[in-house]
């Protein structure tokens, strides 16, 4: 049960990206949408909610497939992490960073891009703004954005990198009245 005045943020990672085996953070690629049963199960789990999405094609397609009767509010701050010069590289061609402690990995900025910590700083004001509205808000975005939301709820950036975020998964966090966050569930998948 949701506390009065709380805001439940229902973070949905977009459907699988048609990335062609290449890194797609800011690269705009389409989604491979699942069948009607998986979409219906996720829609039932989320219920009635305001819908906010990243302007990325894969997020807009996912939001439209989940709620065809609702026009999602688009927020450019919900784009995936900018991988700079690494955008579009084949996964096998990505540089090996070697073993890095979580804090160093979170601070690592790709050439011409942004770090995970930068992404968290970009996403946090969006979450704070959404938290002021109360009720339920579905946010259709990217794995990095979901991890950034978890970082906000945890109050720490680096530990959020440990979370797995599957395509079309649901992560629930609640902004509590008077401040603070509660994590209700992470990476719930609907088949």
CSV table of C-alpha atoms in Angstrom, one decimal:
chain,number,residue,atom,x,y,z
A,1,UNK,CA,0.0,0.0,0.0
A,2,UNK,CA,1.3,3.4,-1.0
A,3,UNK,CA,1.6,6.1,1.7
A,4,UNK,CA,-0.5,9.2,1.3
A,5,UNK,CA,1.4,11.8,-0.6
A,6,UNK,CA,4.0,9.3,-1.9
A,7,UNK,CA,4.8,8.9,-5.6
A,8,UNK,CA,5.4,5.5,-7.0
A,9,UNK,CA,7.8,5.5,-9.9
A,10,UNK,CA,7.4,2.5,-12.2
A,11,UNK,CA,10.6,2.3,-14.3
A,12,UNK,CA,10.3,0.2,-17.4
A,13,UNK,CA,13.3,-0.5,-19.6
A,14,UNK,CA,12.4,-0.4,-23.3
A,15,UNK,CA,11.8,-3.5,-25.3
A,16,UNK,CA,15.0,-5.2,-26.8
A,17,UNK,CA,16.9,-2.7,-29.0
A,18,UNK,CA,17.6,-3.6,-32.6
A,19,UNK,CA,21.2,-2.4,-32.2
A,20,UNK,CA,22.8,-4.8,-34.7
A,21,UNK,CA,25.5,-5.9,-32.2
A,22,UNK,CA,26.7,-2.3,-31.7
A,23,UNK,CA,26.7,0.0,-28.7
A,24,UNK,CA,23.6,2.2,-28.7
A,25,UNK,CA,23.4,4.7,-25.9
A,26,UNK,CA,22.5,7.9,-27.8
A,27,UNK,CA,22.3,6.1,-31.1
A,28,UNK,CA,18.6,6.0,-32.0
A,29,UNK,CA,17.6,2.5,-32.8
A,30,UNK,CA,14.2,0.8,-33.0
A,31,UNK,CA,12.8,-1.8,-30.5
A,32,UNK,CA,11.8,-5.3,-31.1
A,33,UNK,CA,8.4,-5.4,-29.5
A,34,UNK,CA,7.1,-8.6,-27.9
A,35,UNK,CA,3.8,-10.2,-28.3
A,36,UNK,CA,0.5,-8.9,-27.0
A,37,UNK,CA,0.6,-11.2,-23.9
A,38,UNK,CA,3.8,-9.9,-22.5
A,39,UNK,CA,2.7,-6.3,-23.1
A,40,UNK,CA,-0.7,-7.0,-21.4
A,41,UNK,CA,1.0,-8.6,-18.4
A,42,UNK,CA,3.3,-5.6,-17.9
A,43,UNK,CA,0.4,-3.1,-18.5
A,44,UNK,CA,-1.6,-4.9,-15.8
A,45,UNK,CA,1.3,-4.8,-13.3
A,46,UNK,CA,1.7,-1.1,-13.8
A,47,UNK,CA,-2.0,-0.2,-13.8
A,48,UNK,CA,-3.1,3.3,-14.4
A,49,UNK,CA,-0.3,5.8,-14.4
A,50,UNK,CA,1.0,9.0,-15.9
A,51,UNK,CA,3.5,8.0,-18.7
A,52,UNK,CA,6.8,9.7,-19.2
A,53,UNK,CA,9.5,8.5,-21.6
A,54,UNK,CA,12.9,9.1,-23.1
A,55,UNK,CA,12.6,10.5,-26.6
A,56,UNK,CA,14.6,7.6,-28.0
A,57,UNK,CA,12.7,5.7,-30.7
A,58,UNK,CA,12.9,2.4,-28.7
A,59,UNK,CA,11.3,4.0,-25.7
A,60,UNK,CA,8.6,5.8,-27.6
A,61,UNK,CA,7.7,2.5,-29.4
A,62,UNK,CA,7.6,0.6,-26.1
A,63,UNK,CA,5.4,3.3,-24.4
A,64,UNK,CA,3.1,3.4,-27.4
A,65,UNK,CA,2.8,-0.4,-27.4
A,66,UNK,CA,2.0,-0.5,-23.7
A,67,UNK,CA,-0.4,2.4,-23.7
A,68,UNK,CA,-1.6,3.1,-27.3
A,69,UNK,CA,-4.3,5.5,-26.0
A,70,UNK,CA,-1.9,7.7,-24.1
A,71,UNK,CA,0.6,10.1,-25.4
A,72,UNK,CA,3.8,9.8,-23.3
A,73,UNK,CA,5.4,13.0,-22.0
A,74,UNK,CA,8.9,13.0,-23.4
A,75,UNK,CA,11.9,14.2,-21.4
A,76,UNK,CA,15.3,14.5,-23.1
A,77,UNK,CA,17.1,14.1,-19.7
A,78,UNK,CA,15.9,10.4,-19.8
A,79,UNK,CA,18.2,9.5,-22.7
A,80,UNK,CA,20.6,6.7,-22.1
A,81,UNK,CA,24.2,7.4,-21.1
A,82,UNK,CA,26.2,9.1,-23.8
A,83,UNK,CA,29.1,6.8,-24.7
A,84,UNK,CA,30.8,9.4,-26.9
A,85,UNK,CA,33.4,7.9,-29.3
A,86,UNK,CA,32.3,4.4,-28.3
A,87,UNK,CA,28.8,4.9,-29.8
A,88,UNK,CA,28.2,2.5,-32.6
A,89,UNK,CA,31.2,0.3,-31.9
A,90,UNK,CA,30.7,-3.4,-32.1
A,91,UNK,CA,30.5,-5.0,-28.7
A,92,UNK,CA,33.6,-7.1,-29.5
A,93,UNK,CA,35.5,-3.9,-30.4
A,94,UNK,CA,34.8,-2.0,-27.1
A,95,UNK,CA,38.0,-1.2,-25.2
A,96,UNK,CA,38.7,-3.4,-22.1
A,97,UNK,CA,38.8,-1.2,-19.1
A,98,UNK,CA,40.2,-4.0,-17.0
A,99,UNK,CA,39.2,-4.5,-13.4
A,100,UNK,CA,37.9,-1.3,-11.9
A,101,UNK,CA,36.4,-0.7,-8.5
A,102,UNK,CA,32.8,0.3,-8.7
A,103,UNK,CA,33.5,3.9,-7.8
A,104,UNK,CA,36.1,4.3,-10.6
A,105,UNK,CA,33.8,2.6,-13.1
A,106,UNK,CA,31.0,5.0,-12.1
A,107,UNK,CA,33.4,8.0,-12.6
A,108,UNK,CA,34.8,6.7,-15.9
A,109,UNK,CA,34.0,9.1,-18.8
A,110,UNK,CA,34.1,7.7,-22.2
A,111,UNK,CA,36.0,9.9,-24.8
A,112,UNK,CA,33.5,12.6,-25.8
A,113,UNK,CA,30.8,11.1,-23.6
A,114,UNK,CA,29.6,11.0,-20.0
A,115,UNK,CA,30.2,8.9,-17.0
A,116,UNK,CA,27.5,6.9,-15.1
A,117,UNK,CA,27.9,9.5,-12.3
A,118,UNK,CA,27.1,12.2,-15.0
A,119,UNK,CA,24.0,10.3,-16.0
A,120,UNK,CA,22.9,10.1,-12.4
A,121,UNK,CA,23.3,13.8,-12.0
A,122,UNK,CA,21.2,14.4,-15.2
A,123,UNK,CA,18.4,12.0,-14.1
A,124,UNK,CA,18.1,12.9,-10.4
A,125,UNK,CA,16.3,16.3,-11.1
A,126,UNK,CA,13.7,14.5,-13.3
A,127,UNK,CA,13.0,12.0,-10.6
A,128,UNK,CA,12.7,14.8,-7.9
A,129,UNK,CA,10.3,16.7,-10.2
A,130,UNK,CA,8.2,13.5,-10.8
A,131,UNK,CA,8.2,12.8,-7.1
A,132,UNK,CA,6.4,16.0,-6.3
A,133,UNK,CA,3.3,15.0,-8.2
A,134,UNK,CA,2.1,12.1,-6.1
A,135,UNK,CA,0.4,9.1,-7.5
A,136,UNK,CA,1.9,6.6,-10.0
A,137,UNK,CA,4.2,7.5,-12.8
A,138,UNK,CA,5.4,5.0,-15.5
A,139,UNK,CA,8.8,6.0,-16.8
A,140,UNK,CA,9.9,4.2,-20.0
A,141,UNK,CA,13.6,4.6,-20.4
A,142,UNK,CA,16.9,2.8,-20.6
A,143,UNK,CA,18.9,0.5,-18.3
A,144,UNK,CA,21.3,3.3,-17.4
A,145,UNK,CA,18.3,5.5,-16.4
A,146,UNK,CA,16.8,2.7,-14.2
A,147,UNK,CA,20.2,2.3,-12.5
A,148,UNK,CA,20.4,6.1,-12.0
A,149,UNK,CA,17.0,5.9,-10.3
A,150,UNK,CA,18.3,3.1,-8.1
A,151,UNK,CA,21.3,5.3,-7.3
A,152,UNK,CA,19.0,8.1,-6.3
A,153,UNK,CA,17.0,5.8,-4.0
A,154,UNK,CA,20.2,4.2,-2.5
A,155,UNK,CA,21.8,7.6,-2.0
A,156,UNK,CA,25.0,6.3,-3.7
A,157,UNK,CA,26.1,6.1,-7.3
A,158,UNK,CA,28.5,3.2,-7.5
A,159,UNK,CA,26.4,0.4,-6.0
A,160,UNK,CA,23.7,1.0,-8.6
A,161,UNK,CA,26.0,-0.4,-11.3
A,162,UNK,CA,25.6,-3.9,-9.7
A,163,UNK,CA,21.9,-4.1,-10.7
A,164,UNK,CA,20.8,-6.1,-13.7
A,165,UNK,CA,18.1,-4.4,-15.8
A,166,UNK,CA,16.5,-6.6,-18.5
A,167,UNK,CA,14.6,-5.3,-21.5
A,168,UNK,CA,10.9,-4.8,-20.6
A,169,UNK,CA,11.6,-5.2,-16.9
A,170,UNK,CA,9.8,-3.3,-14.2
A,171,UNK,CA,11.6,-1.6,-11.3
A,172,UNK,CA,9.6,0.1,-8.6
A,173,UNK,CA,10.8,2.9,-6.4
A,174,UNK,CA,8.7,5.2,-4.2
A,175,UNK,CA,9.4,8.8,-3.2
A,176,UNK,CA,8.2,9.1,0.4
A,177,UNK,CA,6.5,12.1,1.8
A,178,UNK,CA,9.0,14.3,3.7
A,179,UNK,CA,11.9,12.9,1.7
A,180,UNK,CA,13.6,9.6,1.2
A,181,UNK,CA,13.0,6.7,-1.2
A,182,UNK,CA,11.9,3.1,-0.9
A,183,UNK,CA,12.8,0.4,-3.4
A,184,UNK,CA,9.9,-1.9,-3.9
A,185,UNK,CA,11.2,-4.3,-6.6
A,186,UNK,CA,14.0,-4.5,-9.2
A,187,UNK,CA,14.1,-6.1,-12.6
A,188,UNK,CA,10.7,-7.8,-12.6
A,189,UNK,CA,10.3,-9.5,-16.0
A,190,UNK,CA,7.0,-10.5,-17.7
A,191,UNK,CA,7.0,-13.3,-20.2
